[in-house]
Structure formats: C-alpha cells, structure tokens
Amino acid sequence: AQRVTQPEKLLSVFKGAPVELKCNYSYSGSPELFWYVQYSRQRLQLLLRHISRESIKGFTADLNKGETSFHLKKPFAQEEDSAMYYCAPPCWEGFNKFYFGSGTKLNVKP
Amino acid sequence: NAGVTQTPKFQVLKTGQSMTLQCAQDMNHEYMSWYRQDPGMGLRLIHYSVGAGITDQGEVPNGYNVSRSTTEDFPLRLLSAAPSQTSVYFCASRPPGTDTQYFGPGTRLTVL
C-alpha cells in the first residue's frame, strides 16, 4: 500500500516565520505526492502536487527521494495559512486503495 | 456543476439507529470514495467504488455498507450506529484519467 506519514499533529508558528510541514513516504517506485488543505469549515482541496513543481499561495514542496520526504514549506507564514494539511499519494487508475497522512494542523499566531 | 454534494450537513443519532449519508456528483466521475476524519487519525478510507455496480472495502469498512447503482450517487449506510462512528464523513470523486480527488463539504455525525 502507498503510505505516507506526517509526524506532527500540531504546528504553531508566528506570522512571518518560516513553516515546514513534514511528510514522509514509504513506498517504492516513482513516487508522486500531493498536499491537500482544509481551511476551517471548508472542504478539502488540492493545494499542490509535486509533479507540477508549482508554488501555490507561497507554498512549495520538493520531493527528496534520498530522505523519502515531501515536506511542505513556506518562507513567511500568514494567519490565513492556518488550516489542516494532509499529505497524500495520488489516486491512480488501478490503485484505488491509498492512505492519507494523519494530517498536521497549522496554527499561525499573530 | 455543483461538484460533490453531501447531505445532511449535521446529524445526531442514538446508538443502534441506522441512517444513510448521501453523496452525489454531477461530473460523471467513475471513482468515488468515502472517508471518515477523526482527530489525530487523519482521513481513513471506508469504502470506494470504481463505477456503477462495483464497490470495495477500504481501511475501516466495518459497520458501513455502500452501493453504487448510478454513476452519480454513492450513499453510505450505517447499519447500527455506535458512538465510535462519531466523526466527520467526506465523500470524494476522481475524474477519469487524473489522479486528483475532489471532496464534498462533509457530514458531521454524532452518535449518542
């Protein structure tokens, strides 16, 4: 099974501080990973996917095959970044059972 | 498109009661799934379906049934509610040929 782990349940930082949300994966092959975000009282939505190498809302995530990690980073946190963040493998055709990480709650303090 | 919709938004049940959580999507997605979200446990897959008439178990299927009679609908049935089923339930669907899931707004269920 494609599994990911998020070691931090809660991460609190002050506004303007750098943020790193950790995610490690434990499956072989060519890993592809996603970050989903859930803002308060909203549905989960895709934040970014590593294959796109994009920066969304100032967040980036680099796949480190040596460390089997896909940490989400932002240099300067904003209060509106406070949310629940989930790391996840992709939902591929033929790979229908997959497991989200346990999630990290980011709290950005003013 | 309305996307993925779920009803009800909130529900309170007594232990032993049964009910159905509704999920519908109007995007013609073949793949649909149900998750429960619990503090510290993240999202756990309950059941999923790869198309009408085809369903399979996920990580935590016990106590839940599903059926998929149409592409649009994927209801989740709680046969005999237990306090351990108190959770937020999310339905999701995936467009064909992609690897991204789209989520509904969730149903917050409390079992007393």
CSV table of C-alpha atoms in Angstrom, one decimal:
chain,number,residue,atom,x,y,z
A,1,ALA,CA,0.0,0.0,0.0
A,2,GLN,CA,1.1,3.5,-0.7
A,3,ARG,CA,1.5,5.1,2.7
A,4,VAL,CA,2.6,8.5,4.0
A,5,THR,CA,3.3,9.7,7.5
A,6,GLN,CA,3.1,13.1,9.0
A,7,PRO,CA,4.9,13.2,12.3
A,8,GLU,CA,3.5,16.4,13.6
A,9,LYS,CA,-0.1,16.7,14.7
A,10,LEU,CA,0.1,20.4,15.5
A,11,LEU,CA,2.5,23.1,14.4
A,12,SER,CA,2.3,26.6,15.8
A,13,VAL,CA,4.3,29.4,14.4
A,14,PHE,CA,4.2,33.2,14.5
A,15,LYS,CA,3.1,35.3,11.5
A,16,GLY,CA,6.1,35.9,9.3
A,17,ALA,CA,8.1,32.9,10.5
A,18,PRO,CA,9.1,30.0,8.1
A,19,VAL,CA,6.9,27.0,8.0
A,20,GLU,CA,7.8,23.4,7.2
A,21,LEU,CA,5.2,20.6,7.4
A,22,LYS,CA,6.8,17.2,7.2
A,23,CYS,CA,5.7,14.3,5.1
A,24,ASN,CA,7.5,11.0,4.6
A,25,TYR,CA,6.5,8.2,2.2
A,26,SER,CA,7.2,4.5,2.4
A,27,TYR,CA,6.6,3.1,-1.0
A,28,SER,CA,8.9,2.3,-3.8
A,29,GLY,CA,8.7,3.1,-7.5
A,30,SER,CA,8.3,6.6,-8.8
A,31,PRO,CA,6.5,8.4,-6.0
A,32,GLU,CA,4.1,11.2,-6.7
A,33,LEU,CA,2.7,13.1,-3.9
A,34,PHE,CA,0.1,15.7,-3.1
A,35,TRP,CA,-0.7,18.2,-0.4
A,36,TYR,CA,-4.4,18.8,0.4
A,37,VAL,CA,-5.5,21.6,2.7
A,38,GLN,CA,-8.7,22.1,4.7
A,39,TYR,CA,-9.4,25.6,5.9
A,40,SER,CA,-11.9,26.0,8.8
A,41,ARG,CA,-15.4,24.9,7.9
A,42,GLN,CA,-14.4,24.2,4.3
A,43,ARG,CA,-13.9,21.1,2.3
A,44,LEU,CA,-10.6,19.5,1.5
A,45,GLN,CA,-9.0,20.8,-1.6
A,46,LEU,CA,-5.8,20.2,-3.5
A,47,LEU,CA,-3.0,22.6,-2.6
A,48,LEU,CA,-0.2,21.3,-4.8
A,49,ARG,CA,1.2,18.3,-6.4
A,50,HIS,CA,4.9,17.6,-6.7
A,51,ILE,CA,4.9,16.7,-10.4
A,52,SER,CA,3.8,20.3,-11.2
A,53,ARG,CA,6.7,21.9,-9.4
A,54,GLU,CA,4.4,24.8,-8.7
A,55,SER,CA,4.1,27.3,-5.9
A,56,ILE,CA,0.6,27.8,-4.6
A,57,LYS,CA,-0.1,30.5,-2.0
A,58,GLY,CA,3.6,30.8,-1.4
A,59,PHE,CA,3.9,27.1,-0.5
A,60,THR,CA,6.4,24.7,-2.3
A,61,ALA,CA,7.2,21.1,-1.8
A,62,ASP,CA,10.2,19.3,-3.0
A,63,LEU,CA,10.4,15.5,-3.4
A,64,ASN,CA,13.6,14.2,-1.7
A,65,LYS,CA,14.0,10.6,-2.8
A,66,GLY,CA,17.0,10.1,-0.6
A,67,GLU,CA,15.1,11.0,2.5
A,68,THR,CA,11.8,9.8,1.1
A,69,SER,CA,10.2,13.1,2.0
A,70,PHE,CA,7.9,15.6,0.5
A,71,HIS,CA,7.9,18.4,3.1
A,72,LEU,CA,5.7,21.5,2.5
A,73,LYS,CA,7.4,24.8,3.0
A,74,LYS,CA,6.6,28.5,3.1
A,75,PRO,CA,9.2,31.1,3.9
A,76,PHE,CA,6.8,33.6,5.7
A,77,ALA,CA,3.6,32.2,7.2
A,78,GLN,CA,0.4,34.2,7.2
A,79,GLU,CA,-2.5,33.9,9.5
A,80,GLU,CA,-4.8,32.8,6.7
A,81,ASP,CA,-2.5,29.7,6.3
A,82,SER,CA,-4.0,28.3,9.5
A,83,ALA,CA,-5.6,25.1,8.4
A,84,MET,CA,-5.3,21.3,8.4
A,85,TYR,CA,-2.8,20.0,5.9
A,86,TYR,CA,-2.8,16.4,4.6
A,87,CYS,CA,-0.1,14.7,2.6
A,88,ALA,CA,-1.3,12.0,0.2
A,89,PRO,CA,-0.2,9.7,-2.6
A,90,PRO,CA,-2.1,10.1,-5.8
A,91,CYS,CA,-5.3,8.3,-6.6
A,92,TRP,CA,-4.3,6.4,-9.7
A,93,GLU,CA,-6.3,4.2,-12.0
A,94,GLY,CA,-5.9,0.7,-10.7
A,95,PHE,CA,-4.5,1.9,-7.4
A,96,ASN,CA,-7.7,2.6,-5.6
A,97,LYS,CA,-6.7,1.9,-2.0
A,98,PHE,CA,-4.4,4.6,-0.7
A,99,TYR,CA,-3.9,6.3,2.5
A,100,PHE,CA,-3.7,9.9,3.5
A,101,GLY,CA,-1.3,11.0,6.2
A,102,SER,CA,-2.8,11.7,9.6
A,103,GLY,CA,-2.7,15.4,9.0
A,104,THR,CA,-0.9,18.4,10.6
A,105,LYS,CA,-2.8,21.3,12.0
A,106,LEU,CA,-1.0,24.6,11.3
A,107,ASN,CA,-1.7,27.4,13.6
A,108,VAL,CA,-0.3,30.8,12.6
A,109,LYS,CA,-0.3,33.2,15.5
A,110,PRO,CA,-0.5,37.0,15.0
B,1,ASN,CA,-21.6,22.0,-11.9
B,2,ALA,CA,-22.4,21.5,-8.3
B,3,GLY,CA,-19.4,19.3,-7.8
B,4,VAL,CA,-19.6,16.8,-5.0
B,5,THR,CA,-22.5,17.3,-2.7
B,6,GLN,CA,-23.3,15.7,0.6
B,7,THR,CA,-26.4,15.6,2.8
B,8,PRO,CA,-27.1,16.1,5.6
B,9,LYS,CA,-24.5,18.5,6.9
B,10,PHE,CA,-25.2,17.5,10.5
B,11,GLN,CA,-26.8,14.5,12.1
B,12,VAL,CA,-27.3,13.2,15.6
B,13,LEU,CA,-28.2,9.6,16.1
B,14,LYS,CA,-28.8,7.4,19.0
B,15,THR,CA,-26.9,4.1,19.4
B,16,GLY,CA,-28.4,1.4,17.4
B,17,GLN,CA,-30.2,3.7,14.9
B,18,SER,CA,-29.5,3.4,11.2
B,19,MET,CA,-29.2,6.0,8.6
B,20,THR,CA,-27.8,6.8,5.1
B,21,LEU,CA,-25.4,9.6,4.3
B,22,GLN,CA,-25.9,10.8,0.8
B,23,CYS,CA,-23.2,11.7,-1.7
B,24,ALA,CA,-23.7,12.8,-5.3
B,25,GLN,CA,-21.6,14.3,-8.0
B,26,ASP,CA,-22.6,15.7,-11.4
B,27,MET,CA,-19.2,15.5,-13.1
B,28,ASN,CA,-19.6,11.9,-14.4
B,29,HIS,CA,-16.7,10.6,-12.3
B,30,GLU,CA,-16.4,6.9,-12.2
B,31,TYR,CA,-14.4,6.7,-9.0
B,32,MET,CA,-16.0,7.7,-5.7
B,33,SER,CA,-15.0,7.1,-2.1
B,34,TRP,CA,-16.0,7.7,1.5
B,35,TYR,CA,-13.6,8.8,4.3
B,36,ARG,CA,-14.0,9.5,7.9
B,37,GLN,CA,-12.0,12.2,9.6
B,38,ASP,CA,-11.1,11.9,13.2
B,39,PRO,CA,-8.7,14.0,15.3
B,40,GLY,CA,-5.2,12.6,15.3
B,41,MET,CA,-6.3,9.8,12.8
B,42,GLY,CA,-6.5,11.9,9.7
B,43,LEU,CA,-8.6,10.7,6.8
B,44,ARG,CA,-9.3,7.0,6.6
B,45,LEU,CA,-10.9,5.2,3.6
B,46,ILE,CA,-14.1,3.4,4.4
B,47,HIS,CA,-15.3,2.2,1.0
B,48,TYR,CA,-14.8,3.1,-2.6
B,49,SER,CA,-16.3,2.5,-6.0
B,50,VAL,CA,-14.7,2.4,-9.4
B,51,GLY,CA,-18.0,2.6,-11.2
B,52,ALA,CA,-21.7,1.7,-11.1
B,53,GLY,CA,-22.2,-1.7,-9.6
B,54,ILE,CA,-18.7,-2.0,-8.3
B,55,THR,CA,-17.7,-1.3,-4.7
B,56,ASP,CA,-14.9,-2.4,-2.5
B,57,GLN,CA,-13.7,-2.0,1.1
B,58,GLY,CA,-11.2,0.5,2.3
B,59,GLU,CA,-9.3,0.7,5.5
B,60,VAL,CA,-12.2,0.9,8.0
B,61,PRO,CA,-15.3,-0.7,6.4
B,62,ASN,CA,-16.8,-2.4,9.5
B,63,GLY,CA,-20.2,-1.0,10.4
B,64,TYR,CA,-20.8,0.6,7.0
B,65,ASN,CA,-22.4,-0.5,3.7
B,66,VAL,CA,-22.3,1.1,0.3
B,67,SER,CA,-23.9,0.6,-3.0
B,68,ARG,CA,-23.4,2.2,-6.4
B,69,SER,CA,-26.5,1.9,-8.6
B,70,THR,CA,-25.7,5.0,-10.7
B,71,THR,CA,-22.6,6.9,-11.6
B,72,GLU,CA,-23.9,10.0,-9.8
B,73,ASP,CA,-24.7,8.6,-6.3
B,74,PHE,CA,-22.7,6.8,-3.7
B,75,PRO,CA,-24.6,6.5,-0.4
B,76,LEU,CA,-23.0,5.3,2.8
B,77,ARG,CA,-25.2,3.3,5.2
B,78,LEU,CA,-24.7,3.0,8.9
B,79,LEU,CA,-26.4,-0.2,9.8
B,80,SER,CA,-26.5,0.2,13.6
B,81,ALA,CA,-24.8,3.4,14.8
B,82,ALA,CA,-22.3,3.2,17.6
B,83,PRO,CA,-20.6,6.1,19.4
B,84,SER,CA,-17.3,5.0,17.8
B,85,GLN,CA,-18.8,6.2,14.5
B,86,THR,CA,-19.0,9.8,15.7
B,87,SER,CA,-16.9,11.5,13.1
B,88,VAL,CA,-16.9,13.8,10.1
B,89,TYR,CA,-17.6,11.9,6.9
B,90,PHE,CA,-16.3,13.1,3.5
B,91,CYS,CA,-17.2,11.8,0.1
B,92,ALA,CA,-14.8,12.3,-2.8
B,93,SER,CA,-14.7,11.6,-6.5
B,94,ARG,CA,-12.0,11.5,-9.2
B,95,PRO,CA,-12.2,12.4,-12.8
B,96,PRO,CA,-11.1,9.7,-15.3
B,97,GLY,CA,-7.6,9.9,-16.4
B,98,THR,CA,-6.4,12.1,-13.4
B,99,ASP,CA,-5.0,11.4,-10.0
B,100,THR,CA,-6.6,14.2,-8.0
B,101,GLN,CA,-9.7,13.8,-5.8
B,102,TYR,CA,-12.5,16.3,-5.3
B,103,PHE,CA,-14.2,16.4,-1.9
B,104,GLY,CA,-17.6,17.1,-0.7
B,105,PRO,CA,-18.3,19.5,2.2
B,106,GLY,CA,-18.6,16.7,4.8
B,107,THR,CA,-21.3,15.4,7.1
B,108,ARG,CA,-20.7,15.8,10.9
B,109,LEU,CA,-22.2,12.8,12.6
B,110,THR,CA,-22.7,12.4,16.3
B,111,VAL,CA,-23.8,9.1,17.8
B,112,LEU,CA,-25.0,9.3,21.4
